[in-house]
Short mmCIF file of C-alpha atoms in Angstrom, two decimals:
data_model
loop_
_atom_site.label_atom_id
_atom_site.label_comp_id
_atom_site.label_asym_id
_atom_site.label_seq_id
_atom_site.Cartn_x
_atom_site.Cartn_y
_atom_site.Cartn_z
CA MET A 1 0.00 0.00 0.00
CA SER A 2 1.47 3.36 -1.00
CA ASP A 3 2.05 6.16 1.48
CA PRO A 4 -0.17 9.23 1.29
CA PRO A 5 1.25 12.18 -0.66
CA GLY A 6 3.99 13.97 1.24
CA THR A 7 4.57 11.27 3.81
CA SER A 8 8.12 10.60 2.65
CA ASP A 9 8.92 14.31 2.91
CA VAL A 10 7.28 15.02 6.25
CA THR A 11 7.17 11.89 8.40
CA GLY A 12 8.91 9.19 6.42
CA GLY A 13 8.14 5.57 7.08
CA GLY A 14 9.96 5.12 10.37
CA ARG A 15 11.08 6.95 13.47
CA VAL A 16 11.20 10.76 13.26
CA ASP A 17 13.92 12.33 15.40
CA ALA A 18 12.01 15.60 15.69
CA VAL A 19 9.15 13.74 17.42
CA ASP A 20 11.61 12.70 20.12
CA GLY A 21 12.64 16.35 20.33
CA VAL A 22 9.01 17.30 20.89
CA ARG A 23 8.94 14.96 23.90
CA ALA A 24 11.87 16.90 25.36
CA VAL A 25 9.57 19.94 25.52
CA GLY A 26 7.20 17.97 27.74
CA PHE A 27 9.97 17.09 30.17
CA LEU A 28 11.26 20.67 30.31
CA LEU A 29 7.75 21.91 31.06
CA VAL A 30 7.33 19.65 34.09
CA PHE A 31 10.92 20.14 35.29
CA GLY A 32 10.56 23.91 34.96
CA TYR A 33 7.31 23.92 36.91
CA HIS A 34 8.49 21.80 39.84
CA THR A 35 11.86 23.55 40.24
CA TRP A 36 10.19 26.97 40.01
CA LEU A 37 7.71 25.85 42.68
CA TYR A 38 10.42 24.43 44.98
CA GLY A 39 12.46 27.61 44.54
CA GLY A 40 9.71 29.70 46.08
CA SER A 41 7.74 30.60 42.91
CA PRO A 42 9.63 33.89 42.28
CA ASP A 43 8.71 36.43 39.64
CA LEU A 44 10.87 35.70 36.59
CA GLY A 45 8.78 37.58 34.08
CA PRO A 46 7.47 35.54 31.14
CA LEU A 47 9.32 32.44 32.39
CA SER A 48 7.22 32.49 35.56
CA SER A 49 4.06 32.83 33.51
CA ILE A 50 4.97 29.75 31.48
CA ALA A 51 6.15 27.68 34.44
CA ALA A 52 3.17 28.53 36.63
CA GLN A 53 0.69 27.15 34.09
CA ASN A 54 1.89 23.56 34.69
CA THR A 55 0.85 22.51 31.19
CA ARG A 56 3.02 19.40 31.02
CA PRO A 57 0.11 16.98 31.68
CA ASP A 58 -1.86 18.57 28.84
CA PHE A 59 1.16 18.50 26.53
CA PHE A 60 1.97 14.88 27.25
CA VAL A 61 -1.61 13.75 26.50
CA VAL A 62 -1.49 15.49 23.11
CA VAL A 63 1.93 13.96 22.36
CA THR A 64 0.61 10.54 23.45
CA GLY A 65 -2.26 10.76 20.97
CA PHE A 66 0.12 11.90 18.24
CA GLY A 67 2.70 9.19 18.84
CA LEU A 68 0.21 6.34 19.13
CA PHE A 69 -1.81 7.34 16.07
CA LEU A 70 0.95 8.41 13.66
CA SER A 71 1.61 4.93 12.27
CA MET A 72 -2.10 4.50 11.49
CA ALA A 73 -2.43 8.00 10.04
CA ARG A 74 0.31 7.14 7.53
CA THR A 75 -2.10 4.82 5.71
CA PRO A 76 -4.96 6.23 3.58
CA GLY A 77 -8.55 5.94 4.67
CA HIS A 78 -9.54 4.02 7.76
CA VAL A 79 -7.93 0.71 6.91
CA ALA A 80 -5.44 0.73 9.80
CA THR A 81 -6.45 -0.73 13.13
CA LEU A 82 -4.85 -2.36 16.18
CA ASP A 83 -3.89 -5.85 17.16
CA LEU A 84 -4.93 -5.63 20.80
CA ARG A 85 -2.61 -8.33 22.06
CA ARG A 86 0.46 -6.79 20.47
CA TYR A 87 -0.63 -3.33 21.58
CA ALA A 88 -1.06 -4.40 25.21
CA HIS A 89 2.25 -6.28 25.28
CA ARG A 90 4.12 -3.33 23.83
CA ARG A 91 2.61 -0.77 26.17
CA LEU A 92 3.05 -2.87 29.31
CA ARG A 93 6.63 -3.83 28.49
CA ARG A 94 7.45 -0.22 27.69
CA ILE A 95 5.86 1.46 30.70
CA VAL A 96 5.40 -0.74 33.75
CA LEU A 97 8.88 -1.82 34.88
CA PRO A 98 10.49 1.65 34.59
CA TYR A 99 7.56 3.10 36.52
CA TRP A 100 7.87 0.52 39.28
CA ALA A 101 11.62 1.20 39.43
CA ALA A 102 10.85 4.92 39.78
CA LEU A 103 8.52 4.16 42.69
CA ALA A 104 11.34 2.23 44.38
CA PHE A 105 13.69 5.16 43.75
CA ALA A 106 11.23 7.67 45.23
CA ILE A 107 10.62 5.48 48.30
CA LEU A 108 14.25 4.55 49.02
CA LEU A 109 15.99 7.87 48.25
CA PRO A 110 14.79 9.75 51.37
CA HIS A 111 15.85 6.85 53.62
CA VAL A 112 19.28 6.77 52.00
CA LEU A 113 19.61 10.53 52.48
CA VAL A 114 18.56 10.27 56.14
CA ALA A 115 21.20 7.60 56.76
CA ALA A 116 23.84 9.67 54.96
CA THR A 117 23.13 12.87 56.89
CA ARG A 118 23.14 11.04 60.21
CA ALA A 119 26.42 9.39 59.27
CA VAL A 120 28.09 12.81 59.03
CA GLY A 121 26.61 13.97 62.32
CA MET A 122 23.69 16.01 61.02
CA ALA A 123 20.20 15.76 62.46
CA SER A 124 17.58 14.35 60.11
CA LEU A 125 14.00 13.33 60.59
CA ALA A 126 13.08 9.77 59.67
CA ARG A 127 10.69 9.31 56.78
CA GLU A 128 7.67 7.03 57.01
CA TRP A 129 7.27 4.12 54.61
CA PRO A 130 4.14 4.18 52.44
CA SER A 131 1.22 2.12 53.67
CA TRP A 132 0.30 -1.08 51.87
CA PRO A 133 -2.90 0.39 50.37
CA ASP A 134 -0.90 3.39 49.15
CA LEU A 135 1.78 1.18 47.60
CA LEU A 136 -0.73 -1.17 45.99
CA SER A 137 -2.67 1.72 44.47
CA HIS A 138 0.53 3.00 42.86
CA LEU A 139 1.65 -0.41 41.65
CA SER A 140 -1.75 -0.95 40.04
CA PHE A 141 -1.87 2.54 38.46
CA THR A 142 -5.07 3.35 40.38
CA HIS A 143 -3.70 5.99 42.77
CA LEU A 144 -5.40 8.83 40.87
CA PHE A 145 -8.74 7.51 42.13
CA PHE A 146 -7.80 8.10 45.79
CA ALA A 147 -7.45 11.54 47.37
CA ASP A 148 -5.10 10.14 50.01
CA TYR A 149 -2.72 8.43 47.59
CA TRP A 150 -2.75 10.26 44.25
CA ALA A 151 0.39 12.33 45.01
CA SER A 152 1.78 10.62 48.10
CA ILE A 153 4.93 8.80 46.95
CA ASN A 154 6.00 11.12 44.16
CA GLY A 155 3.96 14.22 43.42
CA SER A 156 4.48 14.04 39.66
CA LEU A 157 3.62 10.37 39.14
CA TRP A 158 -0.13 10.88 39.31
CA THR A 159 0.04 11.24 35.52
CA MET A 160 1.10 7.58 35.26
CA SER A 161 -2.38 6.58 36.38
CA LEU A 162 -3.82 8.87 33.70
CA GLU A 163 -1.43 7.45 31.12
CA MET A 164 -2.57 3.89 31.77
CA GLN A 165 -6.19 5.02 31.44
CA LEU A 166 -5.37 6.63 28.10
CA TYR A 167 -3.80 3.40 26.89
CA VAL A 168 -7.12 1.67 27.62
CA VAL A 169 -9.20 4.38 25.93
CA PHE A 170 -7.05 4.71 22.82
CA PRO A 171 -8.00 1.33 21.22
CA VAL A 172 -11.67 2.18 21.72
CA LEU A 173 -11.16 5.41 19.78
CA VAL A 174 -9.21 3.58 17.07
CA PHE A 175 -11.85 0.90 16.58
CA ALA A 176 -14.59 3.54 16.50
CA TRP A 177 -12.62 5.54 13.93
CA HIS A 178 -11.97 2.38 11.93
CA ARG A 179 -15.65 1.51 11.86
CA TRP A 180 -17.37 4.90 11.55
CA GLY A 181 -14.63 7.35 10.61
CA TRP A 182 -14.24 10.83 11.99
CA PRO A 183 -17.88 11.18 13.15
CA ALA A 184 -16.97 8.67 15.87
CA LEU A 185 -14.30 11.00 17.20
CA VAL A 186 -16.72 13.91 17.06
CA GLY A 187 -18.98 11.79 19.27
CA ALA A 188 -16.04 11.23 21.64
CA LEU A 189 -15.56 15.01 21.86
CA ALA A 190 -19.24 15.37 22.71
CA ALA A 191 -18.79 12.76 25.47
CA TRP A 192 -15.82 14.74 26.80
CA ALA A 193 -17.85 17.96 26.85
CA ALA A 194 -20.70 16.23 28.68
CA TYR A 195 -18.30 14.75 31.26
CA ARG A 196 -16.61 18.09 31.94
CA ALA A 197 -19.97 19.84 32.24
CA ALA A 198 -21.15 17.18 34.70
CA VAL A 199 -18.03 17.67 36.82
CA LEU A 200 -18.59 21.42 36.95
CA ILE A 201 -22.24 21.01 37.87
CA TRP A 202 -22.21 18.12 40.33
CA VAL A 203 -18.74 17.97 41.87
CA PRO A 204 -18.42 20.64 44.58
CA ASP A 205 -15.33 22.82 44.50
CA GLN A 206 -13.99 22.19 48.01
CA GLY A 207 -10.38 23.15 47.53
CA PHE A 208 -7.34 21.30 46.20
CA PRO A 209 -7.31 18.62 44.88
CA GLY A 210 -11.13 18.59 44.77
CA ARG A 211 -12.27 18.63 41.17
CA LEU A 212 -8.76 17.93 39.88
CA LEU A 213 -9.17 14.24 40.67
CA TRP A 214 -12.22 14.20 38.39
CA GLU A 215 -10.88 16.47 35.69
CA ALA A 216 -7.58 14.56 35.48
CA GLN A 217 -9.18 11.21 34.63
CA ALA A 218 -9.12 9.99 31.03
CA PRO A 219 -12.70 11.15 30.19
CA GLY A 220 -11.63 14.67 31.14
CA ARG A 221 -8.60 14.51 28.83
CA LEU A 222 -10.23 13.08 25.70
CA VAL A 223 -10.07 16.40 23.87
CA GLU A 224 -6.28 16.45 24.22
CA LEU A 225 -5.84 12.83 23.15
CA ILE A 226 -7.99 13.43 20.06
CA ALA A 227 -6.09 16.64 19.30
CA GLY A 228 -2.89 14.61 19.18
CA MET A 229 -4.54 12.11 16.83
CA GLY A 230 -5.69 14.99 14.64
CA ALA A 231 -2.17 16.42 14.56
CA ALA A 232 -0.89 13.01 13.39
CA VAL A 233 -3.38 13.03 10.51
CA ILE A 234 -2.41 16.56 9.48
CA VAL A 235 1.30 15.73 9.55
CA ALA A 236 0.93 12.43 7.68
CA ARG A 237 -1.79 13.28 5.16
CA VAL A 238 -2.18 17.05 4.77
CA LEU A 239 1.38 18.38 4.75
CA HIS A 240 2.71 17.46 1.33
CA ARG A 241 6.18 18.77 2.13
CA PRO A 242 7.85 20.90 4.82
CA SER A 243 6.82 24.54 4.43
CA GLY A 244 7.97 27.46 6.53
CA ARG A 245 4.85 29.48 5.78
CA VAL A 246 2.45 26.69 6.63
CA ALA A 247 4.40 25.90 9.81
CA ALA A 248 4.32 29.57 10.79
CA ALA A 249 0.55 29.62 10.31
CA TYR A 250 0.12 26.62 12.61
CA LEU A 251 2.48 28.19 15.13
CA LEU A 252 0.43 31.38 15.10
CA GLY A 253 -2.72 29.35 15.64
CA GLY A 254 -1.04 27.60 18.56
CA VAL A 255 0.00 30.90 20.14
CA ILE A 256 -3.55 32.27 19.86
CA ALA A 257 -5.00 29.08 21.37
CA TYR A 258 -2.45 29.17 24.21
CA ALA A 259 -3.38 32.79 24.96
CA VAL A 260 -7.02 31.71 25.25
CA ALA A 261 -6.07 28.80 27.53
CA VAL A 262 -4.18 30.96 30.02
CA ALA A 263 -6.72 33.78 30.03
CA PRO A 264 -8.45 34.29 33.41
CA PHE A 265 -11.88 33.39 32.06
CA ALA A 266 -10.64 29.93 31.03
CA THR A 267 -9.22 28.96 34.43
CA GLY A 268 -10.95 25.89 35.83
CA THR A 269 -13.16 25.43 32.78
CA PRO A 270 -13.16 23.00 29.83
CA VAL A 271 -12.11 25.94 27.65
CA ARG A 272 -8.60 25.63 29.06
CA GLU A 273 -8.20 21.95 28.10
CA ALA A 274 -9.72 22.50 24.66
CA ALA A 275 -7.52 25.51 23.95
CA LEU A 276 -4.37 23.75 25.17
CA ALA A 277 -5.28 20.77 23.00
CA VAL A 278 -5.41 23.03 19.95
CA ALA A 279 -2.27 24.92 20.99
CA PHE A 280 -0.10 21.84 21.46
CA GLY A 281 -1.52 20.08 18.42
CA CYS A 282 -0.62 23.12 16.32
CA LEU A 283 2.84 23.25 17.91
CA ILE A 284 3.56 19.65 16.93
CA VAL A 285 2.43 20.27 13.36
CA ALA A 286 4.52 23.46 13.18
CA ILE A 287 7.65 21.66 14.37
CA ILE A 288 7.30 18.62 12.13
CA GLY A 289 6.25 20.75 9.15
CA SER A 290 9.22 23.13 9.25
CA ARG A 291 12.69 22.13 8.03
CA ARG A 292 14.37 24.58 10.41
CA ALA A 293 12.35 23.48 13.42
CA ARG A 294 12.93 19.83 12.55
CA ALA A 295 16.66 20.50 12.38
CA VAL A 296 16.57 21.93 15.90
CA PHE A 297 14.26 19.37 17.49
CA GLY A 298 15.84 16.53 15.56
CA SER A 299 19.37 17.53 16.58
CA LYS A 300 21.24 14.98 18.64
CA PRO A 301 21.12 16.81 22.03
CA VAL A 302 17.40 17.61 21.83
CA ALA A 303 16.36 14.28 20.32
CA THR A 304 18.43 12.41 22.92
CA MET A 305 16.74 14.30 25.73
CA GLY A 306 13.40 13.42 24.19
CA LEU A 307 14.38 9.78 23.83
CA MET A 308 15.25 9.70 27.54
CA SER A 309 12.34 11.95 28.57
CA TYR A 310 10.44 9.12 30.26
CA SER A 311 13.42 8.28 32.48
CA LEU A 312 14.10 11.96 33.17
CA PHE A 313 10.48 12.50 34.13
CA LEU A 314 10.39 9.46 36.41
CA VAL A 315 13.39 10.54 38.52
CA HIS A 316 13.28 14.35 38.39
CA GLU A 317 10.83 15.21 41.17
CA PRO A 318 12.59 13.72 44.21
CA ILE A 319 15.96 14.94 42.91
CA ALA A 320 14.65 18.49 42.45
CA TRP A 321 13.00 18.50 45.87
CA TYR A 322 15.97 17.26 47.88
CA LEU A 323 18.45 19.42 45.98
CA SER A 324 16.27 22.44 46.70
CA GLU A 325 16.20 21.53 50.40
CA LEU A 326 19.99 21.05 50.39
CA LEU A 327 20.50 24.48 48.88
CA ARG A 328 18.11 26.06 51.39
CA ARG A 329 19.21 24.31 54.57
CA GLY A 330 22.80 23.38 53.83
CA PHE A 331 23.98 26.43 51.91
CA GLY A 332 21.53 29.12 52.99
CA VAL A 333 20.16 29.81 49.51
CA ALA A 334 16.85 31.51 50.20
CA ASP A 335 13.69 31.27 48.14
CA GLY A 336 13.95 33.33 45.01
CA ALA A 337 15.39 33.60 41.53
CA GLY A 338 18.88 32.50 42.63
CA ARG A 339 17.72 29.12 43.86
CA VAL A 340 15.50 28.59 40.85
CA TRP A 341 18.37 29.27 38.45
CA LEU A 342 20.57 26.86 40.40
CA LEU A 343 17.86 24.23 40.08
CA TRP A 344 17.45 24.98 36.37
CA THR A 345 21.18 24.54 35.75
CA LEU A 346 22.83 22.39 38.43
CA GLY A 347 19.60 20.54 39.09
CA LEU A 348 19.04 19.81 35.41
CA GLY A 349 22.57 18.44 35.13
CA ILE A 350 22.16 16.15 38.15
CA THR A 351 18.78 14.99 36.86
CA ALA A 352 20.33 14.28 33.45
CA VAL A 353 23.00 12.09 35.06
CA PHE A 354 20.49 10.09 37.10
CA GLY A 355 18.11 9.94 34.15
CA TYR A 356 20.83 8.65 31.82
CA VAL A 357 21.79 5.88 34.24
CA PHE A 358 18.11 5.02 34.71
CA TYR A 359 17.61 4.97 30.94
CA ARG A 360 20.60 2.73 30.24
CA LEU A 361 19.94 0.27 33.04
CA ILE A 362 16.15 0.11 33.06
CA GLU A 363 14.28 1.93 30.32
CA ARG A 364 16.37 0.96 27.29
CA PRO A 365 16.17 -2.80 28.00
CA CYS A 366 12.40 -2.39 28.37
CA LEU A 367 12.29 -0.49 25.07
CA ARG A 368 14.07 -3.33 23.32
CA TRP A 369 11.80 -5.85 25.01
CA ALA A 370 8.74 -3.92 23.82
CA ARG A 371 10.07 -3.59 20.27
CA SER A 372 10.59 -7.33 20.07
CA VAL A 373 6.80 -7.51 19.73
CA PRO A 374 5.65 -6.84 16.12
CA SER A 375 3.96 -3.53 15.43
CA PRO A 376 0.37 -3.47 16.71
CA THR A 377 -0.75 -1.50 13.66
CA VAL A 378 -2.43 -3.84 11.20
CA LEU A 379 -4.04 -3.13 7.86
CA THR A 380 -7.37 -4.51 6.74
CA THR A 381 -8.31 -4.82 3.12
CA ALA A 382 -10.44 -2.15 1.54
CA ARG A 383 -13.31 -4.65 1.43
CA GLU A 384 -13.03 -5.43 5.13
CA SER A 385 -12.91 -1.75 6.05
CA MET A 386 -16.17 -0.98 4.22
CA PRO A 387 -19.53 -1.19 5.98
CA ASN A 388 -21.21 -4.59 5.64
CA GLY A 389 -17.84 -6.11 4.71
CA GLY A 390 -17.96 -4.50 1.25
CA ARG A 391 -21.09 -6.43 0.21
CA LEU A 392 -23.70 -4.60 -1.80
CA PRO A 393 -27.16 -4.15 -0.28
CA ARG A 394 -29.57 -6.85 -1.40
CA SER A 395 -31.55 -4.33 -3.47
CA ASP A 396 -28.41 -3.47 -5.49
CA GLN A 397 -27.32 -7.02 -6.17
CA ARG A 398 -27.89 -8.20 -9.73
CA ARG A 399 -28.38 -11.74 -10.88
CA PRO A 400 -26.08 -12.81 -13.68
CA HIS A 401 -27.60 -13.08 -17.14
CA PRO A 402 -28.32 -16.62 -18.26
#
């Protein structure tokens, strides 16, 4: 089956380095937010405005939809679908063991630090071990359903529960798209709007986390997942070749959508998620559709950071927190811009070292293990993809002439 026009120029038939570079943006967003928060949330001008929005969860959902759907969007029509067994094996092998290792890291690190500080004669308070229900909820990716556990072990890993939910929802969207086409995804957007409206109406706003635990579930993020899928279709089927003007137009659209998302009237409403979905979808298209942007995001340093972004994300939060406390208590670095810049430089370097070791020892073997499973994207024949299996209605069937 031939590729759609422009595929060889824009996405090719295999891995796109610039897509890895896009993932690096997601890591920098979450790292920037947490280090800015741990540094006392100082006023750093536009940088503070970007960091304070904490848009990494939204960005990662859009990138997830884009990455999962790109291989299917490369084929014309709706003939691509999923082999569920291969899909599940690949996702579980790719995600679970590194995540469990990150839980162990987050649990053991404070106890190691307590022992180290006491060994040099410094006072240090003992840390409690997580309870069995807390630990089991994290191991089973269900901690986002519990107000007591969702951010207990590692404050950034609540998104892993969301990610596993998205991996369950994605095949449903694919099969609906395969059977009914884009109207099925329009129906999914309607279901998202109804869910978000129901949360606003019936879930009381009783302070943090309150509604967040409802809004952060997969039904509340459908618009962002579908936006990523839409971006994959645009990149694979609409962009005939890289174009600076077209990329600039998408970038402008993304900037306008982002401005809507961060406007005061959008705070706490579905408008924010919808606008961020459009903004990040446009950003992905702009990057992949521009030769210059692809050169930057596909460069070795940026693409390598993106390739390791999962490992970097998994280990960054406890490292950033304890380094911030060391700077504050051990070296007298007060809250403010100075500590944030130290975290953004020294902290990023330390996180990169730990993340690289984590990637080499844990994530990369799991990547290879996952890739040993054949691609879950399968193609049906044109006849099979048509309604009624390609058979004509009885009224249109003609008997052969004698």
